[in-house]
PDB file of C-alpha atoms in Angstrom:
ATOM      1  CA  GLN A1302     -10.553 -24.988 -10.154  1.00  0.00           C
ATOM      2  CA  VAL A1303      -8.727 -21.791  -9.214  1.00  0.00           C
ATOM      3  CA  GLN A1304      -9.889 -18.252  -9.839  1.00  0.00           C
ATOM      4  CA  LEU A1305      -7.741 -15.126  -9.901  1.00  0.00           C
ATOM      5  CA  VAL A1306      -9.416 -11.732  -9.632  1.00  0.00           C
ATOM      6  CA  GLU A1307      -7.283  -8.709 -10.426  1.00  0.00           C
ATOM      7  CA  SER A1308      -7.971  -5.063  -9.730  1.00  0.00           C
ATOM      8  CA  GLY A1309      -6.236  -1.717  -9.510  1.00  0.00           C
ATOM      9  CA  GLY A1310      -5.181  -0.876 -13.035  1.00  0.00           C
ATOM     10  CA  GLY A1311      -5.877   2.465 -14.659  1.00  0.00           C
ATOM     11  CA  LEU A1312      -4.475   5.620 -16.193  1.00  0.00           C
ATOM     12  CA  VAL A1313      -1.837   7.614 -14.351  1.00  0.00           C
ATOM     13  CA  GLN A1314       0.646  10.338 -15.214  1.00  0.00           C
ATOM     14  CA  ALA A1315       4.352   9.639 -15.255  1.00  0.00           C
ATOM     15  CA  GLY A1316       5.742   9.740 -11.744  1.00  0.00           C
ATOM     16  CA  GLY A1317       2.476   8.587 -10.251  1.00  0.00           C
ATOM     17  CA  SER A1318       1.567   5.421  -8.394  1.00  0.00           C
ATOM     18  CA  LEU A1319      -0.842   2.540  -8.707  1.00  0.00           C
ATOM     19  CA  ARG A1320      -1.503  -0.534  -6.611  1.00  0.00           C
ATOM     20  CA  LEU A1321      -2.576  -3.796  -8.195  1.00  0.00           C
ATOM     21  CA  SER A1322      -4.295  -6.595  -6.301  1.00  0.00           C
ATOM     22  CA  CYS A1323      -4.849 -10.234  -7.194  1.00  0.00           C
ATOM     23  CA  ALA A1324      -6.964 -12.549  -5.066  1.00  0.00           C
ATOM     24  CA  ALA A1325      -6.773 -16.307  -5.569  1.00  0.00           C
ATOM     25  CA  SER A1326      -9.626 -18.585  -4.587  1.00  0.00           C
ATOM     26  CA  GLY A1327     -10.723 -22.155  -5.111  1.00  0.00           C
ATOM     27  CA  SER A1328      -9.073 -25.484  -4.478  1.00  0.00           C
ATOM     28  CA  ILE A1329      -5.772 -24.309  -2.972  1.00  0.00           C
ATOM     29  CA  LEU A1330      -3.585 -26.341  -0.650  1.00  0.00           C
ATOM     30  CA  SER A1331      -0.439 -24.273  -0.880  1.00  0.00           C
ATOM     31  CA  ILE A1332       1.040 -21.619  -3.149  1.00  0.00           C
ATOM     32  CA  ASN A1333       4.443 -22.216  -4.704  1.00  0.00           C
ATOM     33  CA  THR A1334       4.896 -18.872  -6.441  1.00  0.00           C
ATOM     34  CA  ILE A1335       2.656 -15.878  -7.018  1.00  0.00           C
ATOM     35  CA  GLY A1336       3.479 -12.796  -8.983  1.00  0.00           C
ATOM     36  CA  TRP A1337       2.945 -10.352 -11.785  1.00  0.00           C
ATOM     37  CA  HIS A1338       3.835 -10.371 -15.447  1.00  0.00           C
ATOM     38  CA  ARG A1339       3.134  -7.732 -18.059  1.00  0.00           C
ATOM     39  CA  GLN A1340       2.737  -7.537 -21.797  1.00  0.00           C
ATOM     40  CA  ALA A1341       3.082  -4.345 -23.789  1.00  0.00           C
ATOM     41  CA  PRO A1342       1.738  -4.068 -27.354  1.00  0.00           C
ATOM     42  CA  GLY A1343       3.988  -5.885 -29.779  1.00  0.00           C
ATOM     43  CA  LYS A1344       6.165  -7.317 -27.019  1.00  0.00           C
ATOM     44  CA  GLN A1345       6.450 -10.635 -25.249  1.00  0.00           C
ATOM     45  CA  ARG A1346       5.023 -11.160 -21.801  1.00  0.00           C
ATOM     46  CA  GLU A1347       7.687 -10.556 -19.166  1.00  0.00           C
ATOM     47  CA  LEU A1348       8.048 -11.235 -15.473  1.00  0.00           C
ATOM     48  CA  VAL A1349       7.712  -8.112 -13.332  1.00  0.00           C
ATOM     49  CA  ALA A1350       7.833  -9.391  -9.754  1.00  0.00           C
ATOM     50  CA  LEU A1351       7.487 -12.690  -7.970  1.00  0.00           C
ATOM     51  CA  ILE A1352       7.087 -14.067  -4.450  1.00  0.00           C
ATOM     52  CA  ILE A1353       8.421 -17.564  -3.927  1.00  0.00           C
ATOM     53  CA  GLY A1354       6.789 -19.830  -1.315  1.00  0.00           C
ATOM     54  CA  GLY A1355       9.131 -19.016   1.540  1.00  0.00           C
ATOM     55  CA  GLY A1356       8.605 -15.303   1.009  1.00  0.00           C
ATOM     56  CA  SER A1357      11.650 -14.340  -1.040  1.00  0.00           C
ATOM     57  CA  THR A1358      11.039 -11.911  -3.862  1.00  0.00           C
ATOM     58  CA  SER A1359      12.398 -11.344  -7.334  1.00  0.00           C
ATOM     59  CA  TYR A1360      12.056  -8.291  -9.565  1.00  0.00           C
ATOM     60  CA  ALA A1361      12.777  -7.397 -13.154  1.00  0.00           C
ATOM     61  CA  ASP A1362      15.726  -5.014 -13.342  1.00  0.00           C
ATOM     62  CA  SER A1363      13.517  -2.394 -14.967  1.00  0.00           C
ATOM     63  CA  VAL A1364      11.277  -2.091 -11.893  1.00  0.00           C
ATOM     64  CA  LYS A1365      13.726  -2.568  -9.036  1.00  0.00           C
ATOM     65  CA  GLY A1366      13.493   0.244  -6.536  1.00  0.00           C
ATOM     66  CA  ARG A1367      10.127   1.389  -7.914  1.00  0.00           C
ATOM     67  CA  PHE A1368       7.810  -1.607  -7.531  1.00  0.00           C
ATOM     68  CA  THR A1369       7.137  -3.631  -4.400  1.00  0.00           C
ATOM     69  CA  ILE A1370       5.383  -6.987  -4.314  1.00  0.00           C
ATOM     70  CA  SER A1371       3.718  -8.194  -1.142  1.00  0.00           C
ATOM     71  CA  ARG A1372       1.371 -10.945  -0.095  1.00  0.00           C
ATOM     72  CA  ASP A1373      -1.425 -11.518   2.410  1.00  0.00           C
ATOM     73  CA  ASN A1374      -1.253 -15.240   3.081  1.00  0.00           C
ATOM     74  CA  ALA A1375      -4.562 -15.341   4.940  1.00  0.00           C
ATOM     75  CA  LYS A1376      -6.364 -13.903   1.929  1.00  0.00           C
ATOM     76  CA  ASN A1377      -4.267 -15.604  -0.776  1.00  0.00           C
ATOM     77  CA  THR A1378      -3.836 -12.134  -2.211  1.00  0.00           C
ATOM     78  CA  VAL A1379      -0.804 -10.555  -3.827  1.00  0.00           C
ATOM     79  CA  TYR A1380      -0.248  -6.846  -4.270  1.00  0.00           C
ATOM     80  CA  LEU A1381       2.006  -4.849  -6.554  1.00  0.00           C
ATOM     81  CA  GLN A1382       2.730  -1.315  -5.405  1.00  0.00           C
ATOM     82  CA  MET A1383       4.023   0.630  -8.384  1.00  0.00           C
ATOM     83  CA  ASN A1384       5.684   3.981  -7.736  1.00  0.00           C
ATOM     84  CA  SER A1385       7.518   6.426  -9.990  1.00  0.00           C
ATOM     85  CA  LEU A1386       5.690   5.017 -12.972  1.00  0.00           C
ATOM     86  CA  LYS A1387       7.114   5.590 -16.433  1.00  0.00           C
ATOM     87  CA  PRO A1388       5.428   5.519 -19.845  1.00  0.00           C
ATOM     88  CA  GLU A1389       7.372   2.331 -20.599  1.00  0.00           C
ATOM     89  CA  ASP A1390       5.501   0.627 -17.761  1.00  0.00           C
ATOM     90  CA  THR A1391       2.354   0.802 -19.886  1.00  0.00           C
ATOM     91  CA  ALA A1392       1.117  -2.742 -20.427  1.00  0.00           C
ATOM     92  CA  VAL A1393      -1.501  -5.277 -19.491  1.00  0.00           C
ATOM     93  CA  TYR A1394      -0.507  -6.724 -16.135  1.00  0.00           C
ATOM     94  CA  TYR A1395      -1.301 -10.358 -15.412  1.00  0.00           C
ATOM     95  CA  CYS A1396      -1.310 -12.153 -12.111  1.00  0.00           C
ATOM     96  CA  ASN A1397       0.075 -15.702 -12.115  1.00  0.00           C
ATOM     97  CA  VAL A1398       0.028 -18.323  -9.400  1.00  0.00           C
ATOM     98  CA  VAL A1399       1.646 -21.742  -9.282  1.00  0.00           C
ATOM     99  CA  LEU A1400       0.032 -23.802  -6.583  1.00  0.00           C
ATOM    100  CA  PHE A1401      -0.809 -27.248  -5.256  1.00  0.00           C
ATOM    101  CA  GLN A1402      -4.438 -28.188  -5.002  1.00  0.00           C
ATOM    102  CA  VAL A1403      -5.840 -30.350  -2.223  1.00  0.00           C
ATOM    103  CA  THR A1404      -5.751 -33.259  -4.673  1.00  0.00           C
ATOM    104  CA  GLY A1405      -1.960 -32.875  -4.891  1.00  0.00           C
ATOM    105  CA  ARG A1406      -2.146 -31.536  -8.408  1.00  0.00           C
ATOM    106  CA  ARG A1407       0.253 -28.702  -9.285  1.00  0.00           C
ATOM    107  CA  ILE A1408      -1.191 -26.055 -11.594  1.00  0.00           C
ATOM    108  CA  SER A1409      -0.400 -22.650 -13.021  1.00  0.00           C
ATOM    109  CA  SER A1410      -3.234 -20.170 -13.315  1.00  0.00           C
ATOM    110  CA  TRP A1411      -3.441 -16.712 -14.909  1.00  0.00           C
ATOM    111  CA  GLY A1412      -5.669 -13.746 -14.181  1.00  0.00           C
ATOM    112  CA  GLN A1413      -7.612 -11.943 -16.871  1.00  0.00           C
ATOM    113  CA  GLY A1414      -5.218  -8.999 -16.948  1.00  0.00           C
ATOM    114  CA  THR A1415      -5.564  -5.375 -15.955  1.00  0.00           C
ATOM    115  CA  GLN A1416      -4.505  -2.427 -18.093  1.00  0.00           C
ATOM    116  CA  VAL A1417      -1.961   0.041 -16.752  1.00  0.00           C
ATOM    117  CA  THR A1418      -1.418   3.155 -18.844  1.00  0.00           C
ATOM    118  CA  VAL A1419       1.176   5.766 -17.931  1.00  0.00           C
ATOM    119  CA  SER A1420       0.979   9.062 -19.780  1.00  0.00           C
ATOM    120  CA  SER A1421       3.983  11.287 -20.308  1.00  0.00           C
TER     121      SER A1421
END
């Protein structure tokens, strides 16, 4: 069993910043990928930023240069620093981790989501 606890969402004015955190705990041997997705009302969930096992990162074009994903390996925690926020960044942000458990099982787990609202 793996648990993801997210925090850091909220309401911010356009141009402002927020920092999201996601801590993974439970039966974890190694993490394959960990990252953030978001879903705006009436839209499909989309990938925002991702860290792949070796440490390489990937970003959606819409957030490049504004968002930074980072990871604390010791704490199995991923962060998303969001700067220069725009109203179109308003969405529920979900943490996702793909990992191997000590049993050798590979699973994908989602957080409960945290609301980010950017006012114009």
